[in-house]
PDB file of C-alpha atoms in Angstrom:
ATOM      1  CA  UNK A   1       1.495  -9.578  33.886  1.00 87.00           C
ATOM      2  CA  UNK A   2       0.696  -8.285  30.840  1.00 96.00           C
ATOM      3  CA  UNK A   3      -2.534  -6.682  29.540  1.00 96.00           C
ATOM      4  CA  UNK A   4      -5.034  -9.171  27.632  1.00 97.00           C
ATOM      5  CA  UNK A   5      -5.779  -7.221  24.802  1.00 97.00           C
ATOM      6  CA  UNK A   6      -1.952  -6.273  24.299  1.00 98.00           C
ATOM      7  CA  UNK A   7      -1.495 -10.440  24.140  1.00 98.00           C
ATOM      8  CA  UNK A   8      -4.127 -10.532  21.611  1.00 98.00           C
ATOM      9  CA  UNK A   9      -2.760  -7.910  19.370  1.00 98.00           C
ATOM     10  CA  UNK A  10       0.546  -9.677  19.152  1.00 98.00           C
ATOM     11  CA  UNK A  11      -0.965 -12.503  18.097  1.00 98.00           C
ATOM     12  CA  UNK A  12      -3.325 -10.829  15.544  1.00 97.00           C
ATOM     13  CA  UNK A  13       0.263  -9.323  14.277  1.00 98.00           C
ATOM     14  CA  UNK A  14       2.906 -11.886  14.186  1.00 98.00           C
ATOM     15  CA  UNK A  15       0.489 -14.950  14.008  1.00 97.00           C
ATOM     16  CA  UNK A  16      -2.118 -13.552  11.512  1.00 96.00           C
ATOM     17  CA  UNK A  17      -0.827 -10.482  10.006  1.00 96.00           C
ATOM     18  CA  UNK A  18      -4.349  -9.163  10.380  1.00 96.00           C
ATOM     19  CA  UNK A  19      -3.467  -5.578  10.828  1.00 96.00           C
ATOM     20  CA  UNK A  20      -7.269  -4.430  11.070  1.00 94.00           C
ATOM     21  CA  UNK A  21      -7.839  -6.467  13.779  1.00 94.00           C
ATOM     22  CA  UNK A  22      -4.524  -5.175  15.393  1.00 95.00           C
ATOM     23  CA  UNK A  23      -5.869  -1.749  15.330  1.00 94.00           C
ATOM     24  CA  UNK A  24      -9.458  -2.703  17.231  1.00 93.00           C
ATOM     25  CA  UNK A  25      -7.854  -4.458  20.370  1.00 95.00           C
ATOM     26  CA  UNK A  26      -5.056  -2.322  20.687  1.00 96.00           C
ATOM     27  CA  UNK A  27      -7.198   0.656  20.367  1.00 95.00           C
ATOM     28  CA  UNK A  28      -9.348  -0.412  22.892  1.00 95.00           C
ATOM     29  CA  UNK A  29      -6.789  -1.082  25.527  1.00 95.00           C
ATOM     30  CA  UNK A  30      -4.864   2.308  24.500  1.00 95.00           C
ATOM     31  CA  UNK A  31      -8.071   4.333  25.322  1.00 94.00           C
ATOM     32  CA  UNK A  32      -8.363   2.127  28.764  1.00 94.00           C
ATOM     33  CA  UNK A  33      -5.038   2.920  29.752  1.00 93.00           C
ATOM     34  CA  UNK A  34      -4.840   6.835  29.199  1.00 94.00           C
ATOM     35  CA  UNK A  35      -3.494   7.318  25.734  1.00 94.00           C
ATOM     36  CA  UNK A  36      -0.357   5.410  26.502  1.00 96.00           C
ATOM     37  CA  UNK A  37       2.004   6.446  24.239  1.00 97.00           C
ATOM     38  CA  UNK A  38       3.740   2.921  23.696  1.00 97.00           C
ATOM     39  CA  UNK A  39       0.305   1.255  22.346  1.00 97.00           C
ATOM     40  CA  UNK A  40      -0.601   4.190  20.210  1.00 97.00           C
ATOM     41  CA  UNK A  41       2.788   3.648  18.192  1.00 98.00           C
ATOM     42  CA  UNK A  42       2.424  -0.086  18.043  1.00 98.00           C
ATOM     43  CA  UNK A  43      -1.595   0.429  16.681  1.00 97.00           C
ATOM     44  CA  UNK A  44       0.032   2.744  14.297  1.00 98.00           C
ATOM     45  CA  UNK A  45       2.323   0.344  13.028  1.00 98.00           C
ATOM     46  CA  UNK A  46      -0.559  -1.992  12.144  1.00 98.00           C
ATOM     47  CA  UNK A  47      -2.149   0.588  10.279  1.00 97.00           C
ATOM     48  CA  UNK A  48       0.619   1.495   8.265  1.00 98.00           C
ATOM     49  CA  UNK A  49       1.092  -2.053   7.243  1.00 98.00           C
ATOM     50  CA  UNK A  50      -2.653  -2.400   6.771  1.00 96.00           C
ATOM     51  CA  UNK A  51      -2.533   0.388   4.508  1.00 97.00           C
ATOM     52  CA  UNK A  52       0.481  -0.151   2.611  1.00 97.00           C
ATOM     53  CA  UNK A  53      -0.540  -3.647   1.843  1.00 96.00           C
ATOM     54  CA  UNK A  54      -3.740  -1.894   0.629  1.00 94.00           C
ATOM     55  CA  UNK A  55      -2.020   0.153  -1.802  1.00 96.00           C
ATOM     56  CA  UNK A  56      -2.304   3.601   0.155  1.00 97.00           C
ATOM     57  CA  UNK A  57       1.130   4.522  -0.239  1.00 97.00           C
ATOM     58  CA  UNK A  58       0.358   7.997   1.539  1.00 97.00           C
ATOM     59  CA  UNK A  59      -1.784   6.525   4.474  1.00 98.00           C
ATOM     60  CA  UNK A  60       1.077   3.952   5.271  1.00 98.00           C
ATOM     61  CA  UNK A  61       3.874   6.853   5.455  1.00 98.00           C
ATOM     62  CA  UNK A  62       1.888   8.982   7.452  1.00 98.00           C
ATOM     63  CA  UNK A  63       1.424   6.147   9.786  1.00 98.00           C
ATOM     64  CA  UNK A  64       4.963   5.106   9.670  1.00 98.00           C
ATOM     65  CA  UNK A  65       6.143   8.332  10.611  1.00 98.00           C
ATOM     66  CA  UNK A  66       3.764   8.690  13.581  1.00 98.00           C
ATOM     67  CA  UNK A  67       4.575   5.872  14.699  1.00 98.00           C
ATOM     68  CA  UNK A  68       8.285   6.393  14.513  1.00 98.00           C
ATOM     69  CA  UNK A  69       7.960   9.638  16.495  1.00 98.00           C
ATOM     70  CA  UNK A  70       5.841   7.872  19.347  1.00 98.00           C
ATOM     71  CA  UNK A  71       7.864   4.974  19.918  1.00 98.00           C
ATOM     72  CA  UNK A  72      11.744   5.685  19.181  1.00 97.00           C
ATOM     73  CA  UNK A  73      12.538   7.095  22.555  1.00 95.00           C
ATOM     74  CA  UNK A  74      11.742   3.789  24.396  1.00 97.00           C
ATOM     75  CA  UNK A  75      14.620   1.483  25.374  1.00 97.00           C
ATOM     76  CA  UNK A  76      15.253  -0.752  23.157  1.00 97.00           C
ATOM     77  CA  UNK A  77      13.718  -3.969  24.839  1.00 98.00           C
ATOM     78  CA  UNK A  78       9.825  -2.202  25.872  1.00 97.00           C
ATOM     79  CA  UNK A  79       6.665  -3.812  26.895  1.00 98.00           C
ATOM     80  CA  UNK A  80       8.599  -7.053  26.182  1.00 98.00           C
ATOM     81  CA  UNK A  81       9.443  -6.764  22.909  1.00 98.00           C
ATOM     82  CA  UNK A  82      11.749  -5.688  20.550  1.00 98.00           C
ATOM     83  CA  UNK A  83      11.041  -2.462  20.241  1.00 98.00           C
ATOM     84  CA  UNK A  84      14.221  -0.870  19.151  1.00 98.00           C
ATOM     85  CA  UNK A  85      14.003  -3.456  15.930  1.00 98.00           C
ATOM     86  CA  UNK A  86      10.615  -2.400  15.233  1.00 98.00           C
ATOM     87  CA  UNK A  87      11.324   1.315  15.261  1.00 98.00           C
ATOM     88  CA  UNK A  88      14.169   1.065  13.180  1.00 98.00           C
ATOM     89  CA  UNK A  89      12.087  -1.277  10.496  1.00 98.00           C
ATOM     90  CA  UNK A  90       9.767   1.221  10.267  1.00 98.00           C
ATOM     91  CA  UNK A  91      12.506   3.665   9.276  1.00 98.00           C
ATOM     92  CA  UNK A  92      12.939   1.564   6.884  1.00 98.00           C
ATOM     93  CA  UNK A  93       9.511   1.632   5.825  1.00 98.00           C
ATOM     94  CA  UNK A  94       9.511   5.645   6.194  1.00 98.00           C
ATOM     95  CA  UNK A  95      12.776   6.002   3.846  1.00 98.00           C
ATOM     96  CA  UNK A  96      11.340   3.659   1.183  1.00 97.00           C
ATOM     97  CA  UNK A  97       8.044   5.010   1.139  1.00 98.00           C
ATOM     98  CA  UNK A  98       9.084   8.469   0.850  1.00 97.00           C
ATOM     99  CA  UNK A  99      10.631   7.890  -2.689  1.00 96.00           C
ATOM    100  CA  UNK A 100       8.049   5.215  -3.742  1.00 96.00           C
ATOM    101  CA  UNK A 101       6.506   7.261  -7.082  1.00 94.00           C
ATOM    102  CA  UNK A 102       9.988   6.981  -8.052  1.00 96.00           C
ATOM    103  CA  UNK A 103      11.114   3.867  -6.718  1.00 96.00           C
ATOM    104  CA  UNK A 104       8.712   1.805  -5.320  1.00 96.00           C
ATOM    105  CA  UNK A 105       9.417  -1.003  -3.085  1.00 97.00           C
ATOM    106  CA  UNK A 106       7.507  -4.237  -2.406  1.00 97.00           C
ATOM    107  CA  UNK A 107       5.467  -4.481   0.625  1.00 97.00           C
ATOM    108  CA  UNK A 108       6.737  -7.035   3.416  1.00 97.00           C
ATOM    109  CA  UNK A 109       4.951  -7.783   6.661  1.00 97.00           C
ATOM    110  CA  UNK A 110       7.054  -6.874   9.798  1.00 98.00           C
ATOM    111  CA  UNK A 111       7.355  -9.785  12.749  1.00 98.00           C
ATOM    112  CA  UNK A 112       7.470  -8.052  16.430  1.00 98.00           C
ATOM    113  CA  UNK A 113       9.987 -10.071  18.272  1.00 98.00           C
ATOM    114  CA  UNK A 114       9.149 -10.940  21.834  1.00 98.00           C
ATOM    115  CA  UNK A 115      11.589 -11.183  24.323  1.00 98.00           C
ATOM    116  CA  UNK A 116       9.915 -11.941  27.779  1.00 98.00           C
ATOM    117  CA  UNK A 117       9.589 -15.053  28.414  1.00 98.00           C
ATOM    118  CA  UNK A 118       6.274 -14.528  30.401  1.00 98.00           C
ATOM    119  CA  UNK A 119       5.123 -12.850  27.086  1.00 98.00           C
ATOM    120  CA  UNK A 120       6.152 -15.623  24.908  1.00 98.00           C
ATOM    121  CA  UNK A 121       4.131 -18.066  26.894  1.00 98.00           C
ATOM    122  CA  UNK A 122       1.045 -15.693  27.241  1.00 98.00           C
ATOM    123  CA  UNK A 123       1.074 -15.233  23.664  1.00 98.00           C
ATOM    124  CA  UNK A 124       1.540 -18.750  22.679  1.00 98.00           C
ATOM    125  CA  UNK A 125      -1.018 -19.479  25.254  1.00 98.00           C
ATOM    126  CA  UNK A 126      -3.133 -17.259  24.020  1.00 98.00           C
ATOM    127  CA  UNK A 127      -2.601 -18.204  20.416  1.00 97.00           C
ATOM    128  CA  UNK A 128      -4.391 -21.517  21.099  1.00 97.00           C
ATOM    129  CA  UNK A 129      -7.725 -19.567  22.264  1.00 96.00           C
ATOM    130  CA  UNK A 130      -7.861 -17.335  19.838  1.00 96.00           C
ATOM    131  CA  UNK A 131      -9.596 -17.743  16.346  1.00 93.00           C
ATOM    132  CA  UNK A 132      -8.549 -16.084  13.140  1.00 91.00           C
ATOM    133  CA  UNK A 133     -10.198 -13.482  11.667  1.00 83.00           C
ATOM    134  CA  UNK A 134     -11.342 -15.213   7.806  1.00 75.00           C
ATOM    135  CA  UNK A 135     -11.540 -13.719   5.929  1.00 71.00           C
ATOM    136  CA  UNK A 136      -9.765 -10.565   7.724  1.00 73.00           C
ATOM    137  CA  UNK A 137     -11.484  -7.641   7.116  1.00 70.00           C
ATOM    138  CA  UNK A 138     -10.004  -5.038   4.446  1.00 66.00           C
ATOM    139  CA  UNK A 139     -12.323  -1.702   5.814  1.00 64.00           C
ATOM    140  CA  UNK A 140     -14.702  -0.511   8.970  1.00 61.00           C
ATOM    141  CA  UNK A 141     -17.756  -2.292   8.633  1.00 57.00           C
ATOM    142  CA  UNK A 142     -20.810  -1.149   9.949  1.00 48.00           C
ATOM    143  CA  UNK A 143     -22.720  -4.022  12.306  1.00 49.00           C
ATOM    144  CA  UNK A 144     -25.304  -5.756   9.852  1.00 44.00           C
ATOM    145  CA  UNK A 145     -28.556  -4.018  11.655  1.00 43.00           C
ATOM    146  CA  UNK A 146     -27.527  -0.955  11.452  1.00 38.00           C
ATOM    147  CA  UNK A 147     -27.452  -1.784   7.603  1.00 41.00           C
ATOM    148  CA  UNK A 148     -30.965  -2.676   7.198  1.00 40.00           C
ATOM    149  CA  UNK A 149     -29.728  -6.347   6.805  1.00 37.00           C
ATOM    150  CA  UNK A 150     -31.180  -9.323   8.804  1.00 38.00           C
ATOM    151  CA  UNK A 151     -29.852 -12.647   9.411  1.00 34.00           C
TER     152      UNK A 151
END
């Protein structure tokens, strides 16, 4: 069985690319499961996409590389996924971003293929219950009370 909020955050990544929203649920489930190692790469990976697609070239390498280091000693089918792929797309990422003043290169979104079967079906399952985020949010936002705002 796998963990709800790990479900969720696939779906937030392959479905809706919303990397923001990657980082909040995988965050949460990270801190509820002692710093596990695994999800702290993977919520790295969404914030190196979510800040390369931002234009922080800087912020998405230093994310990339963390993220690399955390998760490339896993076998190469972990958690149900692809993991090996991802690791080695985010070399990618690390290689091309480290010579992007120079020669930049255009920023793709990265698909993490699942290979459980009981995954799959959560996740598809799951996809059905779960709204997207529109817009998706592009920084932290403060709740609207603490802001001074009303509704």
């Amino acid at each position: 069985m796998y963990e709800r909020l790990y479900v969720a955050f696939l779906v937030y990544f392959n479905r809706d690319r919303d990397y923001f929203e990657c980082h909040e649920v995988l965050e949460e489930l990270w801190l509820d499961t002692d710093k596990d190692p695994r999800y702290k790469g993977l919520l790295q990976a969404a914030v190196a996409l979510f800040h390369f697609r931002n234009d922080n070239i800087r912020g998405g390498l230093k994310m990339f590389r963390s993220a690399v280091n955390k998760l490339e000693g896993y076998a190469e089918d972990e958690l149900g996924i692809r993991m090996g792929k991802l690791v080695e797309e985010m070399r990618e990422y690390v290689r091309g971003l480290s010579g992007y003043e120079q020669y930049p290169i255009p920023y793709r979104d990265l698909t993490i293929d699942i290979v459980d079967p009981k995954l799959r079906k959560a996740v598809d399952e799951a996809s059905r219950h779960i709204p997207p985020n529109v817009p998706q949010r592009r920084k932290p936002e403060r709740p609207r009370a603490k802001q001074g705002l009303s509704s």
